[in-house]
Short mmCIF file of C-alpha atoms and ligand atoms in Angstrom, two decimals:
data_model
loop_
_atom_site.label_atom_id
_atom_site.label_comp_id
_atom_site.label_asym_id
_atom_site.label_seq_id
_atom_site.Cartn_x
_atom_site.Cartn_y
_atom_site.Cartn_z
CA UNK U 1 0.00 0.00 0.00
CA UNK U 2 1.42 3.35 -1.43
CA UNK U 3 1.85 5.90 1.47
CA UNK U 4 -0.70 9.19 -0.20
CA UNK U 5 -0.63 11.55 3.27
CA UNK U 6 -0.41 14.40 1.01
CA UNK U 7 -2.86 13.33 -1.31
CA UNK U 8 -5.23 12.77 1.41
CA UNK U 9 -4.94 15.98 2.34
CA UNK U 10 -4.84 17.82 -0.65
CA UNK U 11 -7.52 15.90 -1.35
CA UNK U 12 -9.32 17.32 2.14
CA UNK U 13 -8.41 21.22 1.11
CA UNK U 14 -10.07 20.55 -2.61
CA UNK U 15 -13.42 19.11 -1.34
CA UNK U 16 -13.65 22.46 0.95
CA UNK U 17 -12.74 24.20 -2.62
CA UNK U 18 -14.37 22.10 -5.77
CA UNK U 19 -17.23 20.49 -5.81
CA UNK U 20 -16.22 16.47 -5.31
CA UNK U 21 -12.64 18.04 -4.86
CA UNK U 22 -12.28 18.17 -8.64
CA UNK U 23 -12.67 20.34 -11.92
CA UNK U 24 -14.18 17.14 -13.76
CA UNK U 25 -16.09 14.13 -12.05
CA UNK U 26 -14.37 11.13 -12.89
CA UNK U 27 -11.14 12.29 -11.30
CA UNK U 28 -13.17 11.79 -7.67
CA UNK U 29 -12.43 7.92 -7.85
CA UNK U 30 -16.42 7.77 -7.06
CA UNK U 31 -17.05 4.44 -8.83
CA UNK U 32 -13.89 2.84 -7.82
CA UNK U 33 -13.25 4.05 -4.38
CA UNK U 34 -10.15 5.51 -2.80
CA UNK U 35 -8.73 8.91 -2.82
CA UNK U 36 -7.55 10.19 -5.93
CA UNK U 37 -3.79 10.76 -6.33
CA UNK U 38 -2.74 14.74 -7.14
CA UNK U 39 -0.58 14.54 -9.31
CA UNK U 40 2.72 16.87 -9.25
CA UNK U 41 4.72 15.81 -12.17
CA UNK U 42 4.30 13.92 -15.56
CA UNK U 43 7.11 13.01 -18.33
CA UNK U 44 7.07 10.20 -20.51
CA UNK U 45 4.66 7.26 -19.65
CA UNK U 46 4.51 8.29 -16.04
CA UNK U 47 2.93 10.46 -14.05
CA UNK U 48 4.62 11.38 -10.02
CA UNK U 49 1.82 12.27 -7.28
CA UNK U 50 2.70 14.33 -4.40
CA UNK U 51 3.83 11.71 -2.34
CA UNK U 52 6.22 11.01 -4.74
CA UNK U 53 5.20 7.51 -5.49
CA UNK U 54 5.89 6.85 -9.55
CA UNK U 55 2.56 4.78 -12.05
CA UNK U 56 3.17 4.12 -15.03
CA UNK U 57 0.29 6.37 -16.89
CA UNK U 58 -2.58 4.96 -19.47
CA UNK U 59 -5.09 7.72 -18.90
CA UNK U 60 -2.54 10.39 -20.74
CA UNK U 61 -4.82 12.83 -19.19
CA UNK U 62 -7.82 10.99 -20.91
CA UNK U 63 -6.08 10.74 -24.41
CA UNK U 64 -4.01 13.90 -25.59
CA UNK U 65 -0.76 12.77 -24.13
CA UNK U 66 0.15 10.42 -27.00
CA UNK U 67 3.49 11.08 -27.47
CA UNK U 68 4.19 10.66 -24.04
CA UNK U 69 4.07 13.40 -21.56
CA UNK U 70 5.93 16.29 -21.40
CA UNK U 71 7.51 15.98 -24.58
CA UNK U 72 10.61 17.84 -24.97
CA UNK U 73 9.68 19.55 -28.48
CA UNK U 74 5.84 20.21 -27.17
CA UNK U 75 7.08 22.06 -24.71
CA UNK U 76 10.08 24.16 -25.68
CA UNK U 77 7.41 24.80 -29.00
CA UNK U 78 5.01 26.33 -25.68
CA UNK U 79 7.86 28.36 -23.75
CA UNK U 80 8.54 30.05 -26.98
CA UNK U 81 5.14 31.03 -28.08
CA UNK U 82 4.84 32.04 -24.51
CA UNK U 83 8.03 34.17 -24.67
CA UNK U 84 5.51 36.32 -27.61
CA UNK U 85 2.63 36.45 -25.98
CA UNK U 86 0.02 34.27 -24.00
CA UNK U 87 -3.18 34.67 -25.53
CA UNK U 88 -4.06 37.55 -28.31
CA UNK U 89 -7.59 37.69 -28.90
CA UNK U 90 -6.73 38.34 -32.45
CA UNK U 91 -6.08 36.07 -35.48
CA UNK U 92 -2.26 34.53 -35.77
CA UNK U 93 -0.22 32.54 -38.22
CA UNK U 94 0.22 29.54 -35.76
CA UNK U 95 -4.20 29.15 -36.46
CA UNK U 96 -3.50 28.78 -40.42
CA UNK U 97 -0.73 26.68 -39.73
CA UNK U 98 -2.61 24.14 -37.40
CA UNK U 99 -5.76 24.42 -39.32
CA UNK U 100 -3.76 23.40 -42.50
CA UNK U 101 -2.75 20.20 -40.84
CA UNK U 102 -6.02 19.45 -40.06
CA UNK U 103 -6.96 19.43 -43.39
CA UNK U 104 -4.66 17.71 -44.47
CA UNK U 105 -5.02 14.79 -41.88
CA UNK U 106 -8.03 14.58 -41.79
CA UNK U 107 -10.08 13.45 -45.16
CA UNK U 108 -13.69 14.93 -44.66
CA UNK U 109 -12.41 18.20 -43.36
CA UNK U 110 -12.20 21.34 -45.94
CA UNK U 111 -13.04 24.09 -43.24
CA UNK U 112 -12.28 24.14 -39.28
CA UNK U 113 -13.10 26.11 -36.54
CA UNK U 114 -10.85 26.07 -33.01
CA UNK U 115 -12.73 25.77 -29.72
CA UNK U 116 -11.12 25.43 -26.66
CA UNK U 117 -12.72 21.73 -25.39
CA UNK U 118 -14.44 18.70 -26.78
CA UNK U 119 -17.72 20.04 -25.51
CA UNK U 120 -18.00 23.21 -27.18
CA UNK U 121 -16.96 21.61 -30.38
CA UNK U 122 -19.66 18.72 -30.22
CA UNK U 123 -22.70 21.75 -29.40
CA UNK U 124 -21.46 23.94 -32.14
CA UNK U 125 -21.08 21.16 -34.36
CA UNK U 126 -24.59 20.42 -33.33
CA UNK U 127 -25.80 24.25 -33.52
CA UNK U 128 -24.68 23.96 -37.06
CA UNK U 129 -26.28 21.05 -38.29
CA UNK U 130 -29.61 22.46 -36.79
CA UNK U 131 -28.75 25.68 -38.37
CA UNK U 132 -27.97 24.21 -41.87
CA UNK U 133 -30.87 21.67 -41.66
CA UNK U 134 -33.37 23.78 -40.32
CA UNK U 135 -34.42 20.74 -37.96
CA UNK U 136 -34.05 20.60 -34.28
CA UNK U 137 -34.16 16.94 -33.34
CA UNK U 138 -31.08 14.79 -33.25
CA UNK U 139 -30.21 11.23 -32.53
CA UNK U 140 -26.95 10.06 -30.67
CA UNK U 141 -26.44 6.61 -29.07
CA UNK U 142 -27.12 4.84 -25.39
CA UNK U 143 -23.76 5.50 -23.47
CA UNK U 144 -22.45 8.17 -26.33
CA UNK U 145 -21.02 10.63 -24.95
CA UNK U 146 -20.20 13.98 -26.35
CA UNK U 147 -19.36 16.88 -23.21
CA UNK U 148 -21.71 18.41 -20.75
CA UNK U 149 -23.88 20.20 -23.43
CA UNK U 150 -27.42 20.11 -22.13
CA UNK U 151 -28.81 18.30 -25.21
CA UNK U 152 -26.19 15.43 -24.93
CA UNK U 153 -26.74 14.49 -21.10
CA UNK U 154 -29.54 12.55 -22.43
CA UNK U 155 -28.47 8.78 -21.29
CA UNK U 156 -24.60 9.92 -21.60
CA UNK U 157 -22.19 7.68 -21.08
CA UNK U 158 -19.25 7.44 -19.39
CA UNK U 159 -19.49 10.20 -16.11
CA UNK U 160 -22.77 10.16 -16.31
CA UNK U 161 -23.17 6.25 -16.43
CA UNK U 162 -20.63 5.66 -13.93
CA UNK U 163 -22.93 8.02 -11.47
CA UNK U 164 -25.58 5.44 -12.65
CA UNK U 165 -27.35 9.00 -14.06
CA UNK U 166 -28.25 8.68 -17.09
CA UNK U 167 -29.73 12.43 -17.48
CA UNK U 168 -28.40 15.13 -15.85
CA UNK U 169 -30.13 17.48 -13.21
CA UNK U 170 -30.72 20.77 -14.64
CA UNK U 171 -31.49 19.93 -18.53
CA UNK U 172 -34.86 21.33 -19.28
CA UNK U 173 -37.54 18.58 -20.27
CA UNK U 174 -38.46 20.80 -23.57
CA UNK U 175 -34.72 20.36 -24.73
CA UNK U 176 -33.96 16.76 -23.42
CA UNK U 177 -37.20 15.75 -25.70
CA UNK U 178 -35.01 16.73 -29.04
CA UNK U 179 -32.60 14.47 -28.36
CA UNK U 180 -33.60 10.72 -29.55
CA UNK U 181 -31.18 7.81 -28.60
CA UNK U 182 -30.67 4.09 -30.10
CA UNK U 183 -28.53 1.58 -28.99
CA UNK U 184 -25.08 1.53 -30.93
CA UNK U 185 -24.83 -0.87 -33.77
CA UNK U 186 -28.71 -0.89 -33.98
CA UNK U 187 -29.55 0.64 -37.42
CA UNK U 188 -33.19 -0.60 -37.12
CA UNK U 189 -33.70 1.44 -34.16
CA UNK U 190 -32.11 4.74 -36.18
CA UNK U 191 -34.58 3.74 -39.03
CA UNK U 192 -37.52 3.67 -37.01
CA UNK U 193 -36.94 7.16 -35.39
CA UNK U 194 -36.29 8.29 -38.73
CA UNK U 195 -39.85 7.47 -39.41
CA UNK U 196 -41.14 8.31 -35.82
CA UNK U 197 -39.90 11.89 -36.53
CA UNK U 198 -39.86 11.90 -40.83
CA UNK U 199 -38.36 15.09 -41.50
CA UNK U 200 -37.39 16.47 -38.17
CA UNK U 201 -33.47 15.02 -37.70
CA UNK U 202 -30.83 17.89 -38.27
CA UNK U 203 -28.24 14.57 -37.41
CA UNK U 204 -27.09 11.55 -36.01
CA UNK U 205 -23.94 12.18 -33.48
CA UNK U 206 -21.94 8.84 -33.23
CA UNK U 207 -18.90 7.87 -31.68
CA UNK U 208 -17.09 5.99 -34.93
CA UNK U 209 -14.84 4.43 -32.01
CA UNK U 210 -16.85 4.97 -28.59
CA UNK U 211 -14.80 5.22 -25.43
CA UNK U 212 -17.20 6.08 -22.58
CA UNK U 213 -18.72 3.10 -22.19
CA UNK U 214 -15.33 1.26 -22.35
CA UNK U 215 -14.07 0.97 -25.43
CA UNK U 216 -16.74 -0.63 -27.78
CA UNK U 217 -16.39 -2.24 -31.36
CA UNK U 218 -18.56 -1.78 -34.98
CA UNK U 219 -20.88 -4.97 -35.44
CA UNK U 220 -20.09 -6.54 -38.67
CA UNK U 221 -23.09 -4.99 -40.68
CA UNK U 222 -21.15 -2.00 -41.68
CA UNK U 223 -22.91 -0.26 -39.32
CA UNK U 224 -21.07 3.58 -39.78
CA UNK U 225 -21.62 2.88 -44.13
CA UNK U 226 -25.34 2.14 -42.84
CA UNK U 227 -25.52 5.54 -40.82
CA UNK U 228 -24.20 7.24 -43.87
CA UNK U 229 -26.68 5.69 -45.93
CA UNK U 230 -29.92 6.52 -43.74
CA UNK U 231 -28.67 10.49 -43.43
CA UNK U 232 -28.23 10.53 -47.02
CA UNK U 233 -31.72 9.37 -47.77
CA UNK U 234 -33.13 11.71 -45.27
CA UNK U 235 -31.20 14.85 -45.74
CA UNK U 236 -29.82 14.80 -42.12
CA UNK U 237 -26.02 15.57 -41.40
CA UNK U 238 -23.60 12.50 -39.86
CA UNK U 239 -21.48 14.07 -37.49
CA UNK U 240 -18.40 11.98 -36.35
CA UNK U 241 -17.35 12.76 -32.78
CA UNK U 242 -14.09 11.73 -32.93
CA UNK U 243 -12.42 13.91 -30.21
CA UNK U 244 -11.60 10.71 -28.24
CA UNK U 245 -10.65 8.65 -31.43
CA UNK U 246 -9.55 11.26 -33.49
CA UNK U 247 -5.56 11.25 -34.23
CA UNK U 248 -5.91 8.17 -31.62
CA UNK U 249 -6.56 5.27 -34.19
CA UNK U 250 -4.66 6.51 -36.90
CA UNK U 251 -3.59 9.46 -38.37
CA UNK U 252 -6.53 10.74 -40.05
CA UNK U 253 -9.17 9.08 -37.24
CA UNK U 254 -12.03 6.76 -37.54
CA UNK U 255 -13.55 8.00 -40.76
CA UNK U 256 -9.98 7.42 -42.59
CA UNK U 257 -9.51 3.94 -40.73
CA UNK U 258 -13.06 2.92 -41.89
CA UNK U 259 -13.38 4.81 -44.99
CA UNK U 260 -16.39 6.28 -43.85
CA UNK U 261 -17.24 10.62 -45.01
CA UNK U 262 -19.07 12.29 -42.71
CA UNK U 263 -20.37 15.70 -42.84
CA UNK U 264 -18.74 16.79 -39.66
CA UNK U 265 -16.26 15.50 -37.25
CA UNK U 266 -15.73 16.84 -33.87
CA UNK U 267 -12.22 17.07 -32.46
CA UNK U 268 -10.09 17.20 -28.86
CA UNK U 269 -8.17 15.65 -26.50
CA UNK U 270 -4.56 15.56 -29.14
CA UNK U 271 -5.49 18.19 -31.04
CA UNK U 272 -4.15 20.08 -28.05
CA UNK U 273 -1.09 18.15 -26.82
CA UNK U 274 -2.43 18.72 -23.68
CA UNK U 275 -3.31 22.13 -23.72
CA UNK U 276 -7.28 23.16 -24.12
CA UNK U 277 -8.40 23.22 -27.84
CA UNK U 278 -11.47 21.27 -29.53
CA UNK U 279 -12.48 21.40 -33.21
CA UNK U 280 -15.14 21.09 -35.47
CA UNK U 281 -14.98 21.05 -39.33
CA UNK U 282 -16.31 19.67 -42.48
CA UNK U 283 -17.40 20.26 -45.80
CA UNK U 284 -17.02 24.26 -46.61
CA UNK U 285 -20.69 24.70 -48.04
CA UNK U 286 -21.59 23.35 -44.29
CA UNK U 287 -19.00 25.69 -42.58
CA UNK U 288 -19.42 28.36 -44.48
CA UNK U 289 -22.99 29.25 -42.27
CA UNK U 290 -20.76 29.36 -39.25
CA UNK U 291 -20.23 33.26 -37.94
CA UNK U 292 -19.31 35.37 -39.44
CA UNK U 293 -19.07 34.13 -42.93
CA UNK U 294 -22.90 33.01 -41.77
CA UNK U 295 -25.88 32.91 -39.63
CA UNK U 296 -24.86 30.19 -37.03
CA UNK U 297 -22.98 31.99 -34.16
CA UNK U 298 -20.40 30.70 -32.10
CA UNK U 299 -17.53 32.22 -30.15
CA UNK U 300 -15.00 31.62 -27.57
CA UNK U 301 -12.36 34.18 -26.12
CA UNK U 302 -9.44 32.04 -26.10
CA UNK U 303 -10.05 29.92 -29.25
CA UNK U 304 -6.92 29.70 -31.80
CA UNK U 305 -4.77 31.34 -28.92
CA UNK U 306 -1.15 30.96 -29.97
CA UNK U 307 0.02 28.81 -27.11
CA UNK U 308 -2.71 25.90 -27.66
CA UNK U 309 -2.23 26.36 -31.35
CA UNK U 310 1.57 25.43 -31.12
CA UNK U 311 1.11 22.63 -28.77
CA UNK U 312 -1.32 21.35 -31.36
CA UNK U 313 1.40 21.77 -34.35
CA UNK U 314 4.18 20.16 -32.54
CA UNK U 315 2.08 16.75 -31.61
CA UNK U 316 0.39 16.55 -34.80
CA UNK U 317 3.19 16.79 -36.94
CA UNK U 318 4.85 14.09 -35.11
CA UNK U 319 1.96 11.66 -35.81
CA UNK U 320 2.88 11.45 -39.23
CA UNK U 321 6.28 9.72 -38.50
CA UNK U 322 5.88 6.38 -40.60
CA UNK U 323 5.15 3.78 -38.34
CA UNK U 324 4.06 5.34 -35.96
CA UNK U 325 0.44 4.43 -35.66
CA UNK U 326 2.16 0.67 -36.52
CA UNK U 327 4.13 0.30 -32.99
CA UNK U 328 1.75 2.59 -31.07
CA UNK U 329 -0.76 -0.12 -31.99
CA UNK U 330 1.25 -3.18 -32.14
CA UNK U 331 2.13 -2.32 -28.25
CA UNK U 332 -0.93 -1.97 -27.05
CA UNK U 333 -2.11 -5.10 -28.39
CA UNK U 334 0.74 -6.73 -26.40
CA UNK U 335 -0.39 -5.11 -23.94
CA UNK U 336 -4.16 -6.21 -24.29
CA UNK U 337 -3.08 -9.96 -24.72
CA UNK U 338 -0.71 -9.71 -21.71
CA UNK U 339 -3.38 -8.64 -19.45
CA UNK U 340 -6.00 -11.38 -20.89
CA UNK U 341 -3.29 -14.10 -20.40
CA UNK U 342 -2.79 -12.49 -16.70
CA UNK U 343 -6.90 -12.80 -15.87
CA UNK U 344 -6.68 -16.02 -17.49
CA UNK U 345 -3.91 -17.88 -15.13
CA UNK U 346 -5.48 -16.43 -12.12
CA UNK U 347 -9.18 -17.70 -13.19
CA UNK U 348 -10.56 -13.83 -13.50
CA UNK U 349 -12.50 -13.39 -16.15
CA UNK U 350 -12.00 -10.92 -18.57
CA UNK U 351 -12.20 -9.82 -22.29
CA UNK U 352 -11.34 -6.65 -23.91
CA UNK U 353 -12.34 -4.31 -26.83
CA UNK U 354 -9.26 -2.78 -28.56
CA UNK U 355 -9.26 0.19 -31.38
CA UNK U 356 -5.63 1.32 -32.36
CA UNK U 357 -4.04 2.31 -29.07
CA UNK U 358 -6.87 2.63 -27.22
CA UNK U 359 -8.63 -0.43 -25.21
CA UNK U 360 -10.45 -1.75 -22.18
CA UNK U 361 -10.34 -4.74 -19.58
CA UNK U 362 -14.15 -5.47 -18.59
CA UNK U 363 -14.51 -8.00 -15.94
CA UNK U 364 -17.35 -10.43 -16.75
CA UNK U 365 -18.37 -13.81 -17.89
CA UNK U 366 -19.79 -12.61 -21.12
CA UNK U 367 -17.64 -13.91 -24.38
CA UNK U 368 -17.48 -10.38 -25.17
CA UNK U 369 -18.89 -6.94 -24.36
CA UNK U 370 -20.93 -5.50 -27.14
CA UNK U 371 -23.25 -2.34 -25.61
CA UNK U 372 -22.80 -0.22 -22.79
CA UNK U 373 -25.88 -2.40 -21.03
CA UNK U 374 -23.46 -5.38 -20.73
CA UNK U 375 -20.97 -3.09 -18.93
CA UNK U 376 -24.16 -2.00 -16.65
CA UNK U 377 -25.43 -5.59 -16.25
CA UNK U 378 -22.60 -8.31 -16.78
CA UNK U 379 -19.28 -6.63 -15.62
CA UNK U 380 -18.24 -6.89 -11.97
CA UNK U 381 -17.58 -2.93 -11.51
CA UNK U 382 -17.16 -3.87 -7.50
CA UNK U 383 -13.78 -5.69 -9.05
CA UNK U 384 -13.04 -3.21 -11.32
CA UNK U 385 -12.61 -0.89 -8.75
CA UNK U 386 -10.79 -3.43 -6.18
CA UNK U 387 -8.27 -4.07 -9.28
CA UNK U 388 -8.00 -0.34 -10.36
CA UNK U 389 -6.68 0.30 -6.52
CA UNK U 390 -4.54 -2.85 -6.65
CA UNK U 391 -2.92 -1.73 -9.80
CA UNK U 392 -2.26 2.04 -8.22
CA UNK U 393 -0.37 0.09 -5.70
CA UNK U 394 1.84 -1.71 -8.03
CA UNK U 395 2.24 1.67 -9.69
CA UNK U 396 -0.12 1.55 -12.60
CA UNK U 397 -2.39 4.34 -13.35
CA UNK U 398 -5.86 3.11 -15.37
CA UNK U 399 -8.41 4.78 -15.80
CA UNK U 400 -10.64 5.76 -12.54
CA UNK U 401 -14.04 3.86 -14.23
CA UNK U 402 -15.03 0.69 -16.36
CA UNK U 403 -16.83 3.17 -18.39
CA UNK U 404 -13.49 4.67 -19.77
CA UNK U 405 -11.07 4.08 -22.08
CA UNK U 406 -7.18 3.43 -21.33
CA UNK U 407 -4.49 4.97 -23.66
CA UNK U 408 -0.73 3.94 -25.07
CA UNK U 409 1.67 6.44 -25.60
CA UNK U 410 5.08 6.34 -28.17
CA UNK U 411 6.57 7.07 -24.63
CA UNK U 412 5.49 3.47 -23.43
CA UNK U 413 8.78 1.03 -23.52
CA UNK U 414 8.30 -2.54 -24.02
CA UNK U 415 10.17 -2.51 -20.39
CA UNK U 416 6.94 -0.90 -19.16
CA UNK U 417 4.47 -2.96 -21.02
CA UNK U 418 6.10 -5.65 -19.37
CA UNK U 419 6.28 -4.29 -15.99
CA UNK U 420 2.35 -3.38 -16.26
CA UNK U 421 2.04 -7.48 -16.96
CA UNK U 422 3.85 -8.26 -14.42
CA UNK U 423 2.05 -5.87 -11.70
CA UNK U 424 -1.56 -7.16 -13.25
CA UNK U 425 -0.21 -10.29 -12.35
CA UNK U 426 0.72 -9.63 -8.76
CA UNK U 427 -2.53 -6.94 -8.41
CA UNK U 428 -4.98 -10.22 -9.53
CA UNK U 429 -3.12 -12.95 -7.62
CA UNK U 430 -3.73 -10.59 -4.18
CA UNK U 431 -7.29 -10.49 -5.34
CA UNK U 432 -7.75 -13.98 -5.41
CA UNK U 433 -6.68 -15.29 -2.41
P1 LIG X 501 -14.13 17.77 -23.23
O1 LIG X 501 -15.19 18.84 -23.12
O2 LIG X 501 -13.99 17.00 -21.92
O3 LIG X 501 -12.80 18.27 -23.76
O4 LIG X 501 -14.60 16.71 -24.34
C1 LIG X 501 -15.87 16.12 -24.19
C2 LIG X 501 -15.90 14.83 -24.98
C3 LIG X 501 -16.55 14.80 -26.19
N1 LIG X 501 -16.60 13.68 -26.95
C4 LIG X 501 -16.00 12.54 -26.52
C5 LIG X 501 -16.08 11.31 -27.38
C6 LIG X 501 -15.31 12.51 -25.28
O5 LIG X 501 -14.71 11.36 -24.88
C7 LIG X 501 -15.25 13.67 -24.50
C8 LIG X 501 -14.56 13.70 -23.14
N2 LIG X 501 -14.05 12.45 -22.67
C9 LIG X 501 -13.94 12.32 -21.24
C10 LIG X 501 -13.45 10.90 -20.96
N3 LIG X 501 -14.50 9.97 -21.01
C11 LIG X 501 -13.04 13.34 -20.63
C12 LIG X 501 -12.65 13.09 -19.19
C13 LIG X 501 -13.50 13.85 -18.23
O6 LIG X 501 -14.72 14.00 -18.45
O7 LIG X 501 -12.92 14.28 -17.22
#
């Protein structure tokens, strides 16, 4: 057992401060118990809290950190933007620049807007479809989850589900009744709100690789091609919220991995490096009615500012290195199978859903987890947790919830691949006897 004094009492001064203690939820260890670590340093794969005690990180501070953190180039590119100028308020070269990767990366983008989190790009993103469509009702999918928008907290995943809440205090009835959900992979469900609400869908919002509900996979019906299809045939906009999966499965996301267009893909977590900027961009006759070239407002004080913008540059630009999506992925799945093998020699059982470099461990009997009601119903969260804690001990940092996603980073050696094997294997064989 890690000594965490000064957690615990940091952790004692935050709760008097922050509501839970925290600036977002899921950092409270709520669903898994314990008391969360404050963390004081981060380089590479791991993360230092302020008892000094070293894990081995695979939240990357829930995705962006994917070339490790603290990356020597990411952050001299900061101090020296910083050096000119923290924030303008004004347009700057370092906004073309980054925007002109995105493009380019990115294979249904022609015009982007910066935002400063995944939220605000998801409800703009949303603002505009309802803007170019003229319709106000949307569907997105049980355990989806897209930020804290009011219109998405509509059986959200991940936070939400891990509070066992699926709607959120505070969202208006009026504006929680536009929002229409399906179960993922279900394209007879879409179909029949399509003809429950026949010319009222601006969209369908969709996880291409969803993450808050553990990492789940596409059925084999071609299920994003069949989402295409529908909006097509009923004038409604596919959005792609790929700020989770985005840059995190390859290079150019989900919709370049599956060869899937849609008309608008939300962005995050990497686009940033760590630092706060969301995205949202698509075809130009769509983007084109965003303010000012158009009627659909949206704003934000800090968007494009030069420091965010730079971090952004100097991460993306690295993800083009060849091979690197190759090994990022290859470890992981060594990872993954090192993990299984673990639950599987100490008679735990587990399976696990893998995209790319991002996964997750469910505990259950089930031959494999396919919705976010199997995580609900057949997972053992209560072990989950218990493991989660064990694992901090052996110096392993998951992610605080079976609703989440866990993360590989270029920084991750096979040394510490191995070492996170190894500790699974002590952290399970403690749990069993
Ligand atoms: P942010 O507003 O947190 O930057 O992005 C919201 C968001 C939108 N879309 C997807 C697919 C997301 O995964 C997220 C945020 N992800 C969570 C992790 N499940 C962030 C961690 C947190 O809420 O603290």
């Amino acid at each position: 057992m890690s000594v965490i004094r000064q957690s615990e009492s940091d952790f004692a001064a935050a709760r008097k401060l922050l509501p839970g203690g925290v600036n977002s939820p899921v950092r409270a260890f709520k669903s898994v118990g314990g008391t969360p670590r404050f963390f004081a340093k981060a380089k590479g794969a791991y993360v230092w809290d302020v008892d000094d005690n070293q894990y081995i990180d695979y939240v990357g501070s829930w995705g962006p950190m994917i070339l490790g953190h603290a990356h020597p180039d990411v952050v001299k590119g900061v101090q020296e933007t910083a050096e000119s100028g923290m924030s303008f308020g004004a347009p700057c070269e370092l906004e073309i620049e980054l925007a002109q990767l995105v493009v380019d990366m990115v294979p249904s983008i022609e015009v982007v807007r910066f935002v400063n989190s995944g939220t605000e790009a998801t409800m703009s993103a949303l603002r505009l479809a309802r803007g170019f469509t003229g319709r106000d009702k949307f569907i997105k999918f049980d355990g989806g989850y897209h930020g804290h928008a009011d219109g998405f907290l509509v059986k959200a995943g991940s936070g939400a589900a891990t509070f066992g809440e699926p709607d959120s205090a505070g969202v208006p009835n009026d504006y929680a009744k536009l929002t229409l959900t399906a179960p993922f992979n279900d394209i007879e469900a879409v179909r029949a709100l399509f003809a429950a609400n026949k010319g009222e869908i601006a969209c369908i919002i969709v996880e291409p690789v969803p993450g808050n509900t553990g990492v789940m996979l596409l059925n084999d019906n071609g299920f994003l091609q069949q989402l295409r299809d529908i909006c097509d045939a009923e004038g409604a906009l596919l959005i792609f919220d790929e700020v989770m999966c985005g840059f995190r499965v390859g290079p150019g996301g989900a919709q370049q991995r599956f060869g899937i267009t849609p008309d608008l893909t939300c962005l995050g977590k990497i686009i940033g490096g760590g630092l706060p900027v969301g995205a949202y961009g698509g075809r130009e006759e769509i983007m084109r009615r965003i303010s000012p070239d158009g009627p659909v407002y949206q704003a934000g004080t800090l968007s494009g500012n030069p420091l965010a913008m730079r971090a952004g540059l100097e991460t993306l630009s690295r993800l083009r290195a060849p091979g690197f999506y190759e090994e990022l992925e290859a470890r992981t799945t060594r990872l993954v199978e090192g993990l299984l093998a673990g639950c599987k020699a100490a008679g735990v059982p587990a399976v696990a859903n893998q995209v790319g470099a991002m996964f997750t461990v469910f505990f259950t009997d089930l031959p494999a987890v396919t919705c976010c009601s199997d995580v609900s119903r057949h997972c053992d969260l209560g072990f989950f947790g218990r493991f989660f804690n064990a694992m901090l001990d052996e110096g392993v940092y998951l992610a605080p919830s079976q609703y989440e996603a866990a993360f590989m980073s270029a920084a991750h050696s096979d040394a510490d691949i191995d070492a996170t094997i190894a500790a699974a294997g002590r952290a399970l064989a403690k749990l069993k006897a």
